[in-house]
Amino acid sequence: MELLHPGKQKRVLPDELYEKLDRFIDDLNIDLKDPRKKGHLIQVLHGAQQIFGYLPREVQEHVANRLAIHHAEVSGVVSFYNFFTTTPKGEFTISVCMGTACYVKGADKVLEQFERILGIRAGEVTEDQKFSIDSLRCVGACSLAPVVMINDKVYGRVAPQDVEKIIEDCLVREEA
């Protein structure tokens, strides 16, 4: 499938990632003449975020061109849903649950400890791109409160004094 405006985009991200996204979109067999094509937008954005790790403007514009829709429509969906992000994530994405049960049991102290040790605030990435920190509303594991997720791994009943060991475990996993 051809881009509608291939010359307009200034890309910084690797071409091979765009090629992977194009293959993903092509596999969806989206009919660009079908007015319901926007129904594929969220699925395409999930695929794009999985490939790139986040959805910067250049990726949003690429998706808009591929689906023959305006960038504002893509940007509106990205900004509406909190599971889409426009900032890069670290190799290890630390998500601290701030739901009621976790908060009551000290999740704010756990978050502060991650921020102190890594030297970044929630929503930021370390300079070496290894760690990013986010806070979430609820991960649905209230019986394990406070809960921290690092990528897909869940840590339950986390106390501030556990944070340094959790970070060390990540670095050991990286070396393995």
XYZ file of N, CA and C in Angstrom:
528
model
N 0.843 -1.175 0.000
C 0.000 0.000 0.000
C 0.888 1.239 0.000
N 0.579 2.206 -0.820
C 1.363 3.430 -0.936
C 0.933 4.465 0.102
N 1.864 5.285 0.526
C 1.545 6.403 1.404
C 0.847 7.486 0.599
N -0.067 8.208 1.204
C -0.757 9.286 0.509
C 0.162 10.478 0.278
N 1.011 10.795 1.246
C 1.909 11.946 1.160
C 3.305 11.527 1.610
N 3.989 10.654 0.840
C 5.266 10.122 1.314
C 6.349 11.175 1.462
N 6.306 12.273 0.712
C 7.362 13.273 0.774
C 7.231 14.232 1.940
N 6.085 14.261 2.587
C 5.848 15.236 3.635
C 6.485 14.844 4.968
N 6.761 13.581 5.164
C 7.213 13.124 6.466
C 8.722 13.256 6.631
N 9.134 13.785 7.773
C 10.533 13.805 8.155
C 10.678 12.781 9.256
N 11.400 11.746 8.963
C 11.498 10.640 9.910
C 12.817 10.668 10.649
N 12.721 10.362 11.922
C 13.892 10.209 12.771
C 14.032 8.744 13.170
N 12.904 8.083 13.319
C 12.900 6.687 13.762
C 13.310 5.764 12.606
N 13.849 4.590 12.933
C 14.389 3.690 11.904
C 13.354 3.248 10.861
N 13.803 3.226 9.599
C 12.932 2.807 8.500
C 12.409 1.390 8.679
N 13.245 0.503 9.264
C 12.804 -0.890 9.416
C 11.588 -1.002 10.339
N 11.466 -0.083 11.285
C 10.280 -0.098 12.141
C 9.042 0.328 11.350
N 9.222 1.319 10.462
C 8.097 1.730 9.606
C 7.705 0.607 8.655
N 8.702 -0.118 8.149
C 8.401 -1.246 7.263
C 7.606 -2.316 8.021
N 7.973 -2.548 9.278
C 7.247 -3.518 10.102
C 5.815 -3.035 10.341
N 5.644 -1.748 10.617
C 4.302 -1.200 10.807
C 3.494 -1.304 9.515
N 4.122 -1.025 8.384
C 3.414 -1.128 7.101
C 2.940 -2.561 6.849
N 3.787 -3.522 7.177
C 3.368 -4.932 7.013
C 2.186 -5.246 7.926
N 2.236 -4.739 9.153
C 1.130 -4.945 10.098
C -0.165 -4.357 9.533
N -0.077 -3.136 9.014
C -1.272 -2.482 8.464
C -1.753 -3.223 7.214
N -0.823 -3.622 6.358
C -1.200 -4.356 5.139
C -1.933 -5.646 5.483
N -1.483 -6.326 6.540
C -2.117 -7.589 6.945
C -3.566 -7.393 7.408
N -3.923 -6.170 7.770
C -5.297 -5.897 8.204
C -6.255 -5.752 7.023
N -5.699 -5.631 5.797
C -6.526 -5.502 4.581
C -7.605 -4.427 4.742
N -7.186 -3.256 5.099
C -8.116 -2.145 5.300
C -8.469 -1.542 3.946
N -9.758 -1.430 3.674
C -10.233 -0.798 2.448
C -10.299 0.709 2.697
N -9.397 1.459 2.061
C -9.327 2.907 2.298
C -10.556 3.652 1.797
N -11.339 3.020 0.939
C -12.562 3.656 0.447
C -13.750 3.390 1.366
N -13.582 2.472 2.281
C -14.653 2.130 3.224
C -14.739 3.198 4.312
N -15.887 3.841 4.492
C -16.000 4.869 5.531
C -15.789 4.332 6.943
N -15.845 3.017 7.108
C -15.621 2.424 8.435
C -14.145 2.156 8.718
N -13.252 2.610 7.827
C -11.810 2.346 8.006
C -11.286 2.892 9.330
N -11.917 3.943 9.861
C -11.473 4.512 11.143
C -11.642 3.514 12.287
N -12.501 2.522 12.074
C -12.687 1.484 13.078
C -11.423 0.675 13.324
N -10.483 0.735 12.404
C -9.206 0.025 12.550
C -8.152 0.870 13.250
N -8.455 2.127 13.490
C -7.436 3.052 14.007
C -6.836 2.592 15.337
N -7.655 2.203 16.280
C -7.120 1.803 17.590
C -6.246 0.560 17.454
N -6.683 -0.384 16.635
C -5.884 -1.595 16.409
C -4.533 -1.233 15.782
N -4.543 -0.335 14.823
C -3.297 0.093 14.171
C -2.400 0.819 15.177
N -2.992 1.666 16.013
C -2.190 2.388 17.006
C -1.583 1.439 18.040
N -2.335 0.419 18.437
C -1.759 -0.585 19.347
C -0.554 -1.256 18.684
N -0.709 -1.630 17.423
C 0.400 -2.249 16.704
C 1.592 -1.314 16.593
N 1.312 -0.055 16.288
C 2.390 0.930 16.156
C 3.109 1.123 17.486
N 2.347 1.190 18.579
C 2.981 1.387 19.884
C 3.803 0.167 20.278
N 3.331 -1.004 19.901
C 4.101 -2.216 20.198
C 5.419 -2.214 19.408
N 5.376 -1.737 18.189
C 6.570 -1.727 17.336
C 7.546 -0.630 17.763
N 7.051 0.597 17.981
C 7.920 1.733 18.273
C 8.132 1.962 19.770
N 7.220 1.447 20.590
C 7.302 1.664 22.031
C 6.542 2.895 22.483
N 6.219 3.767 21.561
C 5.443 4.966 21.836
C 4.950 5.530 20.512
N 4.147 6.599 20.585
C 3.527 7.136 19.376
C 3.864 8.618 19.204
N 5.090 8.912 18.768
C 5.424 10.311 18.524
C 4.679 10.834 17.298
N 4.732 12.118 17.093
C 3.997 12.750 15.991
C 4.320 12.105 14.642
N 5.581 11.793 14.391
C 5.919 11.240 13.077
C 5.227 9.893 12.852
N 5.075 9.090 13.880
C 4.379 7.806 13.733
C 2.879 8.056 13.540
N 2.347 9.010 14.285
C 0.924 9.351 14.124
C 0.645 9.831 12.695
N 1.536 10.646 12.144
C 1.353 11.130 10.769
C 1.444 9.987 9.771
N 2.336 9.050 10.026
C 2.462 7.891 9.148
C 1.161 7.077 9.167
N 0.636 6.857 10.357
C -0.625 6.105 10.477
C -1.749 6.864 9.769
N -1.796 8.170 9.949
C -2.832 8.975 9.288
C -2.736 8.830 7.773
N -1.528 8.905 7.248
C -1.338 8.746 5.798
C -1.756 7.365 5.331
N -1.378 6.367 6.095
C -1.710 4.994 5.686
C -3.209 4.733 5.713
N -3.921 5.360 6.631
C -5.368 5.141 6.724
C -6.156 6.210 5.972
N -5.432 7.143 5.347
C -6.068 8.222 4.589
C -7.056 9.009 5.449
N -6.585 9.373 6.631
C -7.376 10.212 7.529
C -6.490 11.363 7.984
N -7.078 12.351 8.593
C -6.309 13.513 9.041
C -5.544 13.193 10.320
N -4.365 13.801 10.437
C -3.549 13.586 11.628
C -4.296 13.960 12.905
N -5.158 14.973 12.849
C -5.902 15.402 14.034
C -6.785 14.266 14.576
N -7.308 13.424 13.681
C -8.133 12.305 14.132
C -7.276 11.284 14.880
N -6.083 11.038 14.376
C -5.169 10.097 15.040
C -4.722 10.678 16.376
N -4.326 11.931 16.365
C -3.865 12.587 17.583
C -4.968 12.614 18.648
N -6.202 12.832 18.214
C -7.321 12.846 19.155
C -7.499 11.512 19.859
N -7.358 10.423 19.117
C -7.487 9.085 19.722
C -6.311 8.825 20.658
N -5.118 9.184 20.232
C -3.922 8.950 21.059
C -4.027 9.718 22.378
N -4.493 10.947 22.313
C -4.564 11.748 23.544
C -5.755 11.363 24.426
N -6.791 10.754 23.835
C -7.962 10.379 24.619
C -7.706 9.148 25.488
N -7.072 8.140 24.924
C -6.855 6.878 25.648
C -5.521 6.913 26.381
N -5.564 6.680 27.696
C -4.333 6.792 28.478
C -3.375 5.626 28.283
N -3.786 4.575 27.577
C -2.830 3.492 27.327
C -1.935 3.786 26.133
N -2.222 4.864 25.410
C -1.295 5.294 24.363
C -0.367 6.351 24.946
N 0.880 6.308 24.538
C 1.852 7.271 25.047
C 2.611 7.922 23.899
N 2.922 9.187 24.064
C 3.694 9.910 23.054
C 5.139 10.128 23.505
N 5.474 9.575 24.664
C 6.852 9.686 25.137
C 7.486 8.303 25.162
N 8.783 8.233 24.863
C 9.445 6.927 24.839
C 9.462 6.285 26.223
N 9.477 4.986 26.237
C 9.543 4.218 27.485
C 10.915 3.567 27.580
N 11.304 3.265 28.812
C 12.568 2.599 29.032
C 12.471 1.110 28.704
N 13.621 0.471 28.664
C 13.642 -0.984 28.465
C 12.821 -1.664 29.555
N 12.908 -1.108 30.763
C 12.099 -1.595 31.876
C 11.086 -0.507 32.232
N 9.834 -0.773 31.950
C 8.778 0.177 32.265
C 8.218 -0.167 33.633
N 8.451 0.726 34.580
C 7.997 0.519 35.955
C 6.653 1.208 36.107
N 5.631 0.424 36.428
C 4.289 0.978 36.602
C 3.865 0.754 38.040
N 3.697 1.842 38.763
C 3.288 1.759 40.160
C 1.788 2.009 40.227
N 1.067 1.032 40.762
C -0.386 1.157 40.884
C -0.713 2.172 41.977
N -1.538 3.147 41.622
C -1.962 4.164 42.583
C -3.461 4.073 42.833
N -4.032 2.883 42.602
C -5.435 2.666 42.925
C -5.634 2.798 44.431
N -6.868 2.823 44.854
C -7.179 3.082 46.260
C -6.465 2.122 47.209
N -6.580 0.819 46.945
C -5.957 -0.169 47.843
C -4.449 0.010 47.900
N -3.833 0.220 46.752
C -2.378 0.399 46.720
C -1.971 1.702 47.391
N -2.722 2.751 47.122
C -2.385 4.042 47.713
C -2.475 3.992 49.236
N -3.560 3.384 49.739
C -3.753 3.290 51.187
C -2.610 2.511 51.846
N -2.059 1.536 51.102
C -0.983 0.712 51.665
C 0.410 1.234 51.318
N 0.498 2.477 50.856
C 1.809 3.111 50.712
C 2.411 3.146 49.317
N 1.612 3.014 48.275
C 2.156 3.054 46.915
C 2.855 4.377 46.624
N 2.377 5.463 47.223
C 3.027 6.758 46.987
C 4.468 6.753 47.496
N 4.703 6.060 48.594
C 6.072 5.959 49.134
C 6.950 5.085 48.229
N 6.344 4.033 47.673
C 7.074 3.166 46.738
C 7.442 3.964 45.486
N 6.497 4.717 44.958
C 6.761 5.550 43.777
C 7.881 6.543 44.062
N 7.810 7.193 45.208
C 8.853 8.163 45.574
C 10.228 7.496 45.649
N 10.272 6.269 46.138
C 11.549 5.561 46.249
C 12.109 5.242 44.858
N 11.255 4.797 43.939
C 11.718 4.559 42.558
C 12.245 5.866 41.966
N 11.504 6.948 42.165
C 11.917 8.239 41.611
C 13.259 8.684 42.207
N 13.419 8.495 43.520
C 14.657 8.912 44.194
C 15.854 8.113 43.690
N 15.701 6.791 43.626
C 16.828 5.943 43.236
C 17.199 6.144 41.764
N 16.202 6.253 40.901
C 16.488 6.368 39.463
C 16.754 7.815 39.038
N 16.409 8.766 39.888
C 16.659 10.169 39.556
C 15.733 10.721 38.489
N 14.562 10.137 38.331
C 13.568 10.633 37.375
C 12.219 10.686 38.068
N 11.299 11.410 37.471
C 9.937 11.497 37.988
C 9.038 10.594 37.153
N 7.854 10.303 37.670
C 6.870 9.522 36.905
C 6.628 10.224 35.574
N 6.607 9.433 34.504
C 6.429 9.976 33.162
C 7.741 10.252 32.448
N 8.861 9.998 33.128
C 10.175 10.265 32.519
C 10.945 8.960 32.285
N 12.035 9.088 31.536
C 12.895 7.956 31.194
C 14.316 8.301 31.630
N 15.039 7.311 32.141
C 16.437 7.554 32.515
C 17.249 7.875 31.254
N 18.363 8.565 31.444
C 19.192 8.970 30.289
C 19.646 7.784 29.462
N 19.918 6.654 30.111
C 20.379 5.475 29.373
C 19.223 4.683 28.758
N 18.015 5.195 28.880
C 16.804 4.574 28.307
C 16.472 3.213 28.924
N 17.070 2.891 30.061
C 16.801 1.585 30.685
C 15.488 1.590 31.466
N 15.180 2.657 32.178
C 14.008 2.670 33.046
C 13.105 3.858 32.752
N 11.815 3.598 32.828
C 10.825 4.671 32.836
C 9.838 4.343 33.946
N 9.239 5.384 34.478
C 8.297 5.210 35.588
C 6.950 5.809 35.204
N 5.902 5.056 35.491
C 4.537 5.540 35.314
C 3.747 5.205 36.564
N 2.688 5.935 36.793
C 1.737 5.528 37.823
C 0.435 5.183 37.117
N -0.214 4.147 37.613
C -1.449 3.664 37.000
C -2.599 3.807 37.981
N -3.815 3.813 37.463
C -4.999 3.895 38.323
C -5.232 2.600 39.093
N -5.232 1.466 38.404
C -5.452 0.178 39.060
C -5.060 -0.932 38.103
N -4.338 -1.917 38.612
C -3.975 -3.057 37.776
C -4.839 -4.271 38.095
N -5.756 -4.135 39.016
C -6.686 -5.224 39.329
C -6.106 -6.304 40.207
N -5.084 -5.992 40.955
C -4.479 -6.978 41.862
C -4.476 -6.401 43.277
N -5.622 -5.920 43.713
C -5.732 -5.195 44.984
C -5.308 -6.026 46.191
N -5.483 -7.337 46.111
C -5.094 -8.173 47.251
C -3.583 -8.206 47.445
N -2.842 -7.767 46.436
C -1.377 -7.746 46.520
C -0.836 -6.342 46.806
N -1.714 -5.427 47.129
C -1.322 -4.023 47.293
C -0.221 -3.834 48.327
N 0.681 -2.886 48.034
C 0.847 -2.111 46.807
C 1.543 -2.924 45.709
N 1.093 -2.704 44.504
C 1.553 -3.487 43.356
C 2.407 -2.621 42.431
N 3.469 -3.242 41.935
C 4.332 -2.625 40.925
C 4.454 -3.622 39.786
N 4.315 -3.130 38.578
C 4.562 -3.972 37.400
C 5.799 -3.437 36.701
N 6.675 -4.359 36.337
C 7.824 -3.993 35.515
C 7.719 -4.823 34.259
N 7.424 -4.134 33.174
C 7.012 -4.754 31.917
C 5.826 -5.667 32.228
N 5.935 -6.979 32.064
C 4.796 -7.860 32.338
C 4.884 -8.556 33.692
N 5.933 -8.324 34.449
C 6.109 -8.992 35.738
C 5.457 -8.173 36.858
N 4.701 -8.873 37.708
C 3.983 -8.219 38.802
C 4.733 -8.456 40.115
N 4.951 -7.362 40.856
C 5.530 -7.444 42.188
C 4.452 -7.014 43.176
N 4.129 -7.880 44.137
C 3.085 -7.574 45.109
C 3.648 -7.261 46.475
N 2.824 -6.535 47.246
C 3.178 -6.137 48.613
C 4.569 -5.486 48.672
N 4.779 -4.561 47.752
C 6.074 -3.891 47.649
C 6.176 -2.801 48.718
N 7.287 -2.785 49.388
C 7.595 -1.747 50.373
C 8.733 -0.894 49.810
N 8.853 0.347 50.268
C 9.934 1.198 49.754
C 11.317 0.537 49.863
N 11.546 -0.211 50.914
C 12.854 -0.849 51.065
C 13.097 -1.977 50.062
N 12.060 -2.423 49.328
C 12.210 -3.463 48.303
C 12.659 -2.887 46.951
N 12.529 -1.596 46.791
C 12.714 -0.983 45.474
C 14.123 -1.189 44.918
N 15.129 -0.983 45.735
C 16.501 -1.134 45.252
C 16.757 -2.556 44.749
N 16.258 -3.560 45.469
C 16.430 -4.965 45.069
C 15.696 -5.234 43.751
N 14.515 -4.658 43.590
C 13.746 -4.856 42.348
C 14.519 -4.289 41.161
N 15.107 -3.110 41.344
C 15.892 -2.503 40.260
C 17.105 -3.371 39.942
N 17.768 -3.869 40.981
C 18.927 -4.745 40.762
C 18.515 -6.009 40.008
N 17.345 -6.573 40.342
C 16.846 -7.761 39.640
C 16.669 -7.480 38.145
N 16.194 -6.300 37.819
C 16.017 -5.928 36.410
C 17.363 -5.926 35.693
N 18.356 -5.350 36.338
C 19.669 -5.259 35.707
C 20.300 -6.642 35.544
N 20.051 -7.534 36.523
C 20.560 -8.905 36.419
C 19.865 -9.624 35.259
N 18.534 -9.446 35.144
C 17.793 -10.057 34.032
C 18.312 -9.565 32.690
N 18.683 -8.303 32.641
C 19.182 -7.733 31.394
C 20.485 -8.397 30.974
N 21.352 -8.694 31.972
C 22.649 -9.298 31.668
C 22.527 -10.767 31.298
N 21.469 -11.424 31.768
C 21.305 -12.874 31.518
C 20.957 -13.179 30.077
